[in-house]
XYZ file of C-alpha atoms in Angstrom:
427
model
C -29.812 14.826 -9.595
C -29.638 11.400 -8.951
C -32.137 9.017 -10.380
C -34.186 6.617 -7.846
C -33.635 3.474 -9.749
C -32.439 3.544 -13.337
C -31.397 5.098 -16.396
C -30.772 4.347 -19.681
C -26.872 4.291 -18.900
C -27.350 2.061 -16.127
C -27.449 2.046 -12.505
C -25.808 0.882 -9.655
C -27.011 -2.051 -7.099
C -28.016 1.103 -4.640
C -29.711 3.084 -7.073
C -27.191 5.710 -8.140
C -26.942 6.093 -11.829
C -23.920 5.909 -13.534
C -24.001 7.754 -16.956
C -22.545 6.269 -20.408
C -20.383 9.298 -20.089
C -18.453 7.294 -16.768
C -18.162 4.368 -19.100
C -16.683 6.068 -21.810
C -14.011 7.912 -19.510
C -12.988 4.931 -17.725
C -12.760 3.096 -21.720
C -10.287 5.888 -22.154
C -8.398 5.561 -19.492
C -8.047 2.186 -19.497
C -6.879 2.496 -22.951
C -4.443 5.112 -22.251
C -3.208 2.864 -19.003
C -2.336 -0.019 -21.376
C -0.915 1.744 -24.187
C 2.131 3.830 -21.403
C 2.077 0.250 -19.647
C 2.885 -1.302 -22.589
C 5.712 1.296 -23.507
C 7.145 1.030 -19.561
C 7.684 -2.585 -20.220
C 9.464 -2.803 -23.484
C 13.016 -3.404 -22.234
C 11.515 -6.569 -20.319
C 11.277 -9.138 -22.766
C 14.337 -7.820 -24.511
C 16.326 -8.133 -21.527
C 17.907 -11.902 -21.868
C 18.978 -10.793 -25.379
C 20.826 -7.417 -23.868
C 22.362 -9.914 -21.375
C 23.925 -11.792 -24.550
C 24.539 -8.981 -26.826
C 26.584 -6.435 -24.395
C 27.929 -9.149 -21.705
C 25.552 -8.339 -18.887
C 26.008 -9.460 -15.443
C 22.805 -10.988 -13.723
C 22.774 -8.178 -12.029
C 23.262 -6.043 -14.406
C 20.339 -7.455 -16.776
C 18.349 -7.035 -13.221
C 19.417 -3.184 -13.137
C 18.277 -2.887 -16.608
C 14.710 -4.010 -16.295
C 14.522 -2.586 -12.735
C 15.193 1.214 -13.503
C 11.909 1.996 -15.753
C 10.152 0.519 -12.511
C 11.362 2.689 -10.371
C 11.430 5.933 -11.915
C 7.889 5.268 -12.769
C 7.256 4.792 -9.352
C 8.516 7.341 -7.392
C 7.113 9.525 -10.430
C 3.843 8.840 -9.443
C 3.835 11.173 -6.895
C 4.237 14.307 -8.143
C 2.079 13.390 -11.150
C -0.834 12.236 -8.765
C -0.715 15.370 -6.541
C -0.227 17.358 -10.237
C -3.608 14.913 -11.621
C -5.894 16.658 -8.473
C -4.875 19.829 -9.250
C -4.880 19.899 -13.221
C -7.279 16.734 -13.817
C -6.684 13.503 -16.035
C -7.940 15.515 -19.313
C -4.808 17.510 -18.877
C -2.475 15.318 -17.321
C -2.887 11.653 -19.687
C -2.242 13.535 -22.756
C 0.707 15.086 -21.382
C 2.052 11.741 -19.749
C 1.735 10.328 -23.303
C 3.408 12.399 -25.447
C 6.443 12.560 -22.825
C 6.663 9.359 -23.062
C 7.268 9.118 -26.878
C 10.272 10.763 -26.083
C 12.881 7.775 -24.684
C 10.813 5.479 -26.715
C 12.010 6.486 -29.604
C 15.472 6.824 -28.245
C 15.805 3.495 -27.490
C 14.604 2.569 -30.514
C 16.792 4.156 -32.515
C 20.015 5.230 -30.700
C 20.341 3.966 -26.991
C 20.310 0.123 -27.224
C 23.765 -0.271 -28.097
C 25.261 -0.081 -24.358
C 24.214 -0.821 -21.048
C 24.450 3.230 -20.269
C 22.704 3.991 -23.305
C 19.981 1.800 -22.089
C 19.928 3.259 -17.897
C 19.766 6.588 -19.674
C 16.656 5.585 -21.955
C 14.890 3.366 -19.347
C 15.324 6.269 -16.633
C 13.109 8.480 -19.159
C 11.170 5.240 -20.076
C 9.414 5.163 -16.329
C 7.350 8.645 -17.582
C 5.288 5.884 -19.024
C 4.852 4.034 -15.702
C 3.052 7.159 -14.060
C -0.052 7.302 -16.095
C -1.434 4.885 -13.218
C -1.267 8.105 -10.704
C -3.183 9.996 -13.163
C -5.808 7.689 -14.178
C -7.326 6.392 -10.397
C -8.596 9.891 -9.530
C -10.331 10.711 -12.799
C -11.806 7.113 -12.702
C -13.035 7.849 -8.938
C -14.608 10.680 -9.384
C -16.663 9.886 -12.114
C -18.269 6.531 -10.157
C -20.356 6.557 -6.648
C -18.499 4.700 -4.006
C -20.332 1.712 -4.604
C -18.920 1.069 -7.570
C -15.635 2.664 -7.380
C -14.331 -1.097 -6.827
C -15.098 -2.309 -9.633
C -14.418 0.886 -11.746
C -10.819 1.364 -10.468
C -10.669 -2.457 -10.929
C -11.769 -2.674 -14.688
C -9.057 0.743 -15.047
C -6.314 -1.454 -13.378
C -6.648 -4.573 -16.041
C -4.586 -1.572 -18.440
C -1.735 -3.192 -16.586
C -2.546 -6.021 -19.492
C 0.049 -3.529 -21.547
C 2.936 -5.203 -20.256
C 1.468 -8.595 -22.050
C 1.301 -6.855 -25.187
C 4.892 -5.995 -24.736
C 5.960 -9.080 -23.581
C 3.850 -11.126 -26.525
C 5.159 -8.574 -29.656
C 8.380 -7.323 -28.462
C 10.514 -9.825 -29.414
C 8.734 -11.480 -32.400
C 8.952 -7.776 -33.639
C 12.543 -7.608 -32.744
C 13.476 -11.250 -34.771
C 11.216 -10.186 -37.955
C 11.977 -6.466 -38.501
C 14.910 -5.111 -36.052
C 15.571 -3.375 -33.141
C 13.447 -0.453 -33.950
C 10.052 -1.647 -34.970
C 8.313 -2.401 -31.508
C 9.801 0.885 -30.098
C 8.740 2.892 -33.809
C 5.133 1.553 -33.326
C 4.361 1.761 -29.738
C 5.537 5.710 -29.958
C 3.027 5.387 -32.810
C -0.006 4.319 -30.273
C 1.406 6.484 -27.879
C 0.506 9.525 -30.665
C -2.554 8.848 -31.501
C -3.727 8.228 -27.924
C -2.501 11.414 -26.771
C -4.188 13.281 -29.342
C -7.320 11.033 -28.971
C -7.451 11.675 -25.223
C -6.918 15.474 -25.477
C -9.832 15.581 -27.626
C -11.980 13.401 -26.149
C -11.015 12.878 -22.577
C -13.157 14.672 -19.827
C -12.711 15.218 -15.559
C -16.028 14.711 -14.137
C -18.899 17.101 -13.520
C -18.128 18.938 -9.862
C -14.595 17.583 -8.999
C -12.636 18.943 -6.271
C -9.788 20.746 -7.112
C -7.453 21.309 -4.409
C -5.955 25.248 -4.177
C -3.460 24.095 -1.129
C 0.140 24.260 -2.483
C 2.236 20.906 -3.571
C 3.555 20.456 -0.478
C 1.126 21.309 1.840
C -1.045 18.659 -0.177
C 1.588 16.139 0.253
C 2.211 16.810 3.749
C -1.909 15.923 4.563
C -1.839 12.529 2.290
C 1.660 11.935 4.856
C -1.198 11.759 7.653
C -3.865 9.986 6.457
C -3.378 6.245 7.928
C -4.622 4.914 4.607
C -1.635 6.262 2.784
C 0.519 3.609 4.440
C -1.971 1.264 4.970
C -2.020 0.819 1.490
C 1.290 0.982 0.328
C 2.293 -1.677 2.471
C -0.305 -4.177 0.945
C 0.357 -2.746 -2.584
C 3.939 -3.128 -2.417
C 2.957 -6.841 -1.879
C 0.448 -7.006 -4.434
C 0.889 -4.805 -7.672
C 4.945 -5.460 -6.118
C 5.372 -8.744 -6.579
C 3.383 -8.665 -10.099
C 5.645 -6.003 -11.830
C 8.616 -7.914 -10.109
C 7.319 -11.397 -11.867
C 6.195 -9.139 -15.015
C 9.717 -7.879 -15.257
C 11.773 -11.088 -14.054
C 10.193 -13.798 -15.215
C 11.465 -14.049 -18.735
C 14.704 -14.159 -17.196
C 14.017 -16.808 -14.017
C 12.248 -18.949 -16.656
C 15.168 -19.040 -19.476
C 18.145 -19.689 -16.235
C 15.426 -21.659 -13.954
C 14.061 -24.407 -16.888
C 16.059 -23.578 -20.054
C 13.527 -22.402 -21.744
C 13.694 -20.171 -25.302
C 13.351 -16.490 -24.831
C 10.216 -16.569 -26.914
C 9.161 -19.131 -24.580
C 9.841 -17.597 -21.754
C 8.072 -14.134 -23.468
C 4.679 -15.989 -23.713
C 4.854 -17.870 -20.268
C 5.034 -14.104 -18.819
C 2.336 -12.985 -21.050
C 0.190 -15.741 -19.487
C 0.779 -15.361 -16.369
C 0.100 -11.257 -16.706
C -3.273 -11.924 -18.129
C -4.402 -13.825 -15.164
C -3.209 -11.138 -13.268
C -5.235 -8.598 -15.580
C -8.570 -10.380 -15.328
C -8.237 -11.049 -11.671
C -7.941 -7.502 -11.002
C -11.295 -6.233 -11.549
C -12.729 -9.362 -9.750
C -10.801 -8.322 -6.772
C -12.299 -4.625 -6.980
C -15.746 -5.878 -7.915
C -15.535 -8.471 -4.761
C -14.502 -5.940 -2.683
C -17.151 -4.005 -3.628
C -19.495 -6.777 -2.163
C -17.549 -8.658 0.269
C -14.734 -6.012 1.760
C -11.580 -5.564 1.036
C -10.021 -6.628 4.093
C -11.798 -10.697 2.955
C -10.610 -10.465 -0.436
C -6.631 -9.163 0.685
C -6.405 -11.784 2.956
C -7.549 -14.411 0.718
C -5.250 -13.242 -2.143
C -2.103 -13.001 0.134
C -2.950 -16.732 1.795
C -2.716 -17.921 -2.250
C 0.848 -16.227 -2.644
C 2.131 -17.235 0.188
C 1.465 -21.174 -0.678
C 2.548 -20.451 -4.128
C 5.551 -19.146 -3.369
C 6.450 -21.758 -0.901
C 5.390 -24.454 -3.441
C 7.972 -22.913 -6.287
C 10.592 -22.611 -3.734
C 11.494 -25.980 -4.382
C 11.900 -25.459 -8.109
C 9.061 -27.891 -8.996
C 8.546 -29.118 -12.692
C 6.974 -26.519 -14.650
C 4.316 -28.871 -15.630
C 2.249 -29.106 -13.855
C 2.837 -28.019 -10.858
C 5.269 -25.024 -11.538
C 2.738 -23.660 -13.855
C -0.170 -24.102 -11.004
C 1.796 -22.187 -8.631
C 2.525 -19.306 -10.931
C -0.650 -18.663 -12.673
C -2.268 -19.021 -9.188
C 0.029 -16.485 -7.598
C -0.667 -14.305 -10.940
C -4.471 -14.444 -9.891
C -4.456 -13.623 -6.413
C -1.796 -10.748 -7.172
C -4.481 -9.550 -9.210
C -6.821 -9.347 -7.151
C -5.159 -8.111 -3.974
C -3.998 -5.234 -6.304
C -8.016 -5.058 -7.198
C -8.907 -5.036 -3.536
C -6.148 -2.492 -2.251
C -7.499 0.331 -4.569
C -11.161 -0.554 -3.567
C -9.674 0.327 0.311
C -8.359 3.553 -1.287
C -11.578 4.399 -3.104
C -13.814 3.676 0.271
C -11.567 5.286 2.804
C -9.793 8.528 0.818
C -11.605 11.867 0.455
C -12.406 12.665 -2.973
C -9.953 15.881 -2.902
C -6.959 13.673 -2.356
C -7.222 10.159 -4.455
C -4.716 11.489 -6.880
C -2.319 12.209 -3.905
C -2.659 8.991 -2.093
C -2.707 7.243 -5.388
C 0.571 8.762 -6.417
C 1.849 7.247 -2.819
C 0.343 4.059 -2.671
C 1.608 3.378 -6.416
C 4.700 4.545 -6.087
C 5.149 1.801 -3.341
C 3.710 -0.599 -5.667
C 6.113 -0.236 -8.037
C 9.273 0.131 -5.362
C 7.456 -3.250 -4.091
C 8.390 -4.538 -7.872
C 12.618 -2.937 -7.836
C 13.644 -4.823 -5.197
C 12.767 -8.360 -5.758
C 14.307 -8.552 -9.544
C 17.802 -7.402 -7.956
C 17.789 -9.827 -4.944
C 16.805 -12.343 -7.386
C 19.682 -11.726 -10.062
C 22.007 -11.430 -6.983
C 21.150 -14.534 -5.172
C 20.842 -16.677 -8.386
C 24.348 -15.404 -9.106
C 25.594 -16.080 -5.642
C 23.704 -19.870 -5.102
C 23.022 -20.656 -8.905
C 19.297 -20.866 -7.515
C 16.125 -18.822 -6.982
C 14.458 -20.829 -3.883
C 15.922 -18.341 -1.430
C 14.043 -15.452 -3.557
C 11.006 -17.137 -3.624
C 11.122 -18.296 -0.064
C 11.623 -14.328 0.906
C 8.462 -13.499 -0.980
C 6.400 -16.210 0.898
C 8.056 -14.768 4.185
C 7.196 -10.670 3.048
C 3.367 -12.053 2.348
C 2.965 -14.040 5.302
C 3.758 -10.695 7.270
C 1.297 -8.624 5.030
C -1.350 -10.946 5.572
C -0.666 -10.848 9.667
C -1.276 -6.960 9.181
C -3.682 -6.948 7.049
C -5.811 -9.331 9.602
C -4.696 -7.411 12.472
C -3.745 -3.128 11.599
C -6.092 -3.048 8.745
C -9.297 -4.822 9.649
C -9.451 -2.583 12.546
C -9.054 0.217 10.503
C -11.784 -0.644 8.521
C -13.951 -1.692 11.259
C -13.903 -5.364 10.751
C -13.078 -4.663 6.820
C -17.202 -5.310 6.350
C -18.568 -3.213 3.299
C -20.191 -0.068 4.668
C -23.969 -0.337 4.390
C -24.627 1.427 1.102
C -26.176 4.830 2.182
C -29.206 6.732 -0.572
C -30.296 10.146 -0.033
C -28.697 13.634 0.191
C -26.504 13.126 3.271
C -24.984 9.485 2.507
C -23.550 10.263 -0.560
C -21.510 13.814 0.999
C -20.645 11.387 3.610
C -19.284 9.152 1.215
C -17.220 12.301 -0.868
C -18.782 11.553 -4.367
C -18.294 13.592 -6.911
C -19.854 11.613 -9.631
């Protein structure tokens, strides 16, 4: 029964309660969202001293970083369909412990070649699809009006890739090869065994009984799917593709040390983490449609602005850390537009979708990158694409999408019986 205005867990601004139960699944999953993150991106930072080591092309080196992505991408599909069917307390555990698998391959036997290393980083992506698995048991444990913000505070576990990027290497230099790999499939252990004790699906979700494919085939038709995916391959795109690329742009681009270069990344991911609940939580309050435009205006102007290869200080650094925020939170705001316009029986579905596209959106750019920088000896045409690709995702998101969403306005929060069926809550 729902409460009419608090309880000792807390409430939301409408009324709804939200139990410390919520709280503690979405700590868990955010957890368990940095910890596979983290493993996804370990070849990242490594990836300038592969380039050295084995002889690597710039394309190559781009291939290298770029596989993980995309396996973890298109993964995401199957695992979100598999996630509404068999819920997150079944499916994080099992994403986990897959995972330790290539991780400690690579650690131990497949960095010595660059097949060695497309073999391990293939497996590595397993890692990449925990984000299909952890949206849908975050959504269904929050009312709509604060599924923003929830799925927001969940998608700041895409901080793992700055713990990568900030211990990888110093790891590498002080102990060997081995170490980060041996102790991240150390975390991976112990979460998977922490999360398969404590880890819960919420009270009352729907589970689907349609098969695979016939589920797939309805998230094909809903207009949100690709709604989304466009402005996600934008958004969460363009940060994996910086997350993944950037050690390398910044070591050719400004000569910098690949530590250097390492901690610059980790900076500019950590904007990107703690803009991404602000997007969610000012979608919750100001629409998604406001805060997706906003973000995309920011990239586009920062993108144009390093296009010229500015110095890095200051205003390099401005137009980086500013496109790292508004990334942030246009990746924020494009799951809040899942969590308002989805029903609650296929999130993990058009999850899977939408993040596949997201991380497709972050494949591409890395290779056009190495391959223009080795054609030109320069990244502006790169950089001048990406202004061009969010230009056109703002110009839909103004025009397709706001009339979607009916003027992208938040809905009037609705109380009583009948609002919150209309609104497919399960929590």
């Amino acid at each position: 029964m729902v409460q009419p205005l608090k309880s000792k867990s807390g409430s939301s601004p409408s009324g709804a309660p939200v139990s410390g139960r919520a709280w503690l699944m979405l700590a868990l999953a955010t957890v368990g969202f940095a910890v596979n993150f983290w493993a996804w991106a370990l070849l990242s930072p490594l990836g300038p001293r592969f380039k050295d080591g084995l002889d690597l092309s710039s394309f190559e080196q781009s291939l290298l970083v770029a596989v993980p992505v995309v396996v973890g991408s298109l993964g995401r599909i199957p695992v979100g369909a598999l996630t509404d069917r068999f819920g997150g307390r079944v499916m994080f555990p099992t994403v986990s412990a897959a995972t330790i698998v290539p991780v400690l391959y690579l650690g131990l036997a497949g960095h010595d070649s660059l097949a060695a290393l497309l073999i391990g980083g293939f497996f590595l992506g397993i890692g990449g699809t925990a984000f299909a698995v952890g949206v849908p048991l975050v959504n269904a444990w929050f009312p709509p009006e604060r599924r923003g913000l929830a799925i927001g505070v969940f998608g700041a576990g895409m901080g793992g890739t700055a713990i990568s990027a900030l211990t990888t290497v110093k790891l590498v230099d002080a102990n060997g090869m081995s170490t980060p790999f041996l102790i991240t499939a150390a975390v991976l252990a112990i979460y998977a065994a922490a999360a398969a004790l404590l880890l819960r699906d919420a009270p009352g979700r729907t589970v689907p009984t349609e098969p695979l494919g016939r589920r797939l085939a309805a998230t094909a038709r809903l207009p949100i799917t690709w709604q989304a995916s466009a402005l996600y391959a934008v958004a969460f795109g363009g940060y994996v593709a910086f997350s993944v690329y950037l050690p390398t742009y910044l070591k050719t681009g400004y000569g910098l040390t690949q530590a250097d270069a390492a901690n610059r990344m980790a900076g500019f991911v950590l904007v990107a983490v703690a803009m991404r609940p602000i997007g969610g939580w000012l979608s919750d309050r100001l629409g998604p449609v406001r805060v997706l435009a906003g973000s995309l205006v920011v990239v586009v102007a920062g993108a144009v602005a390093q296009a010229f290869t500015p110095a890095l200080a200051p205003v390099g650094t401005i137009a980086f850390l500013a496109m790292a925020a508004a990334l942030g939170a246009g990746s924020g705001a494009t799951f809040a537009l899942v969590a308002l316009r989805t029903p609650a029986s296929q999130v993990g579905s058009v999850t899977g979708v939408v993040g596949a596209a997201g991380g497709l959106g972050g494949f591409l750019p890395p290779l056009v990158m190495g391959s223009l920088y080795g054609e030109y000896g320069t990244y502006a045409a790169g950089l001048a694409l990406l202004a061009i690709v969010a230009a056109a995702a703002l110009a839909f998101t103004l025009t397709g999408v706001r009339a979607a969403t009916g003027g992208g306005e938040r809905k009037p929060r609705t109380s009583g019986r009948s609002g919150r069926r209309a609104a497919g809550t399960t929590a």
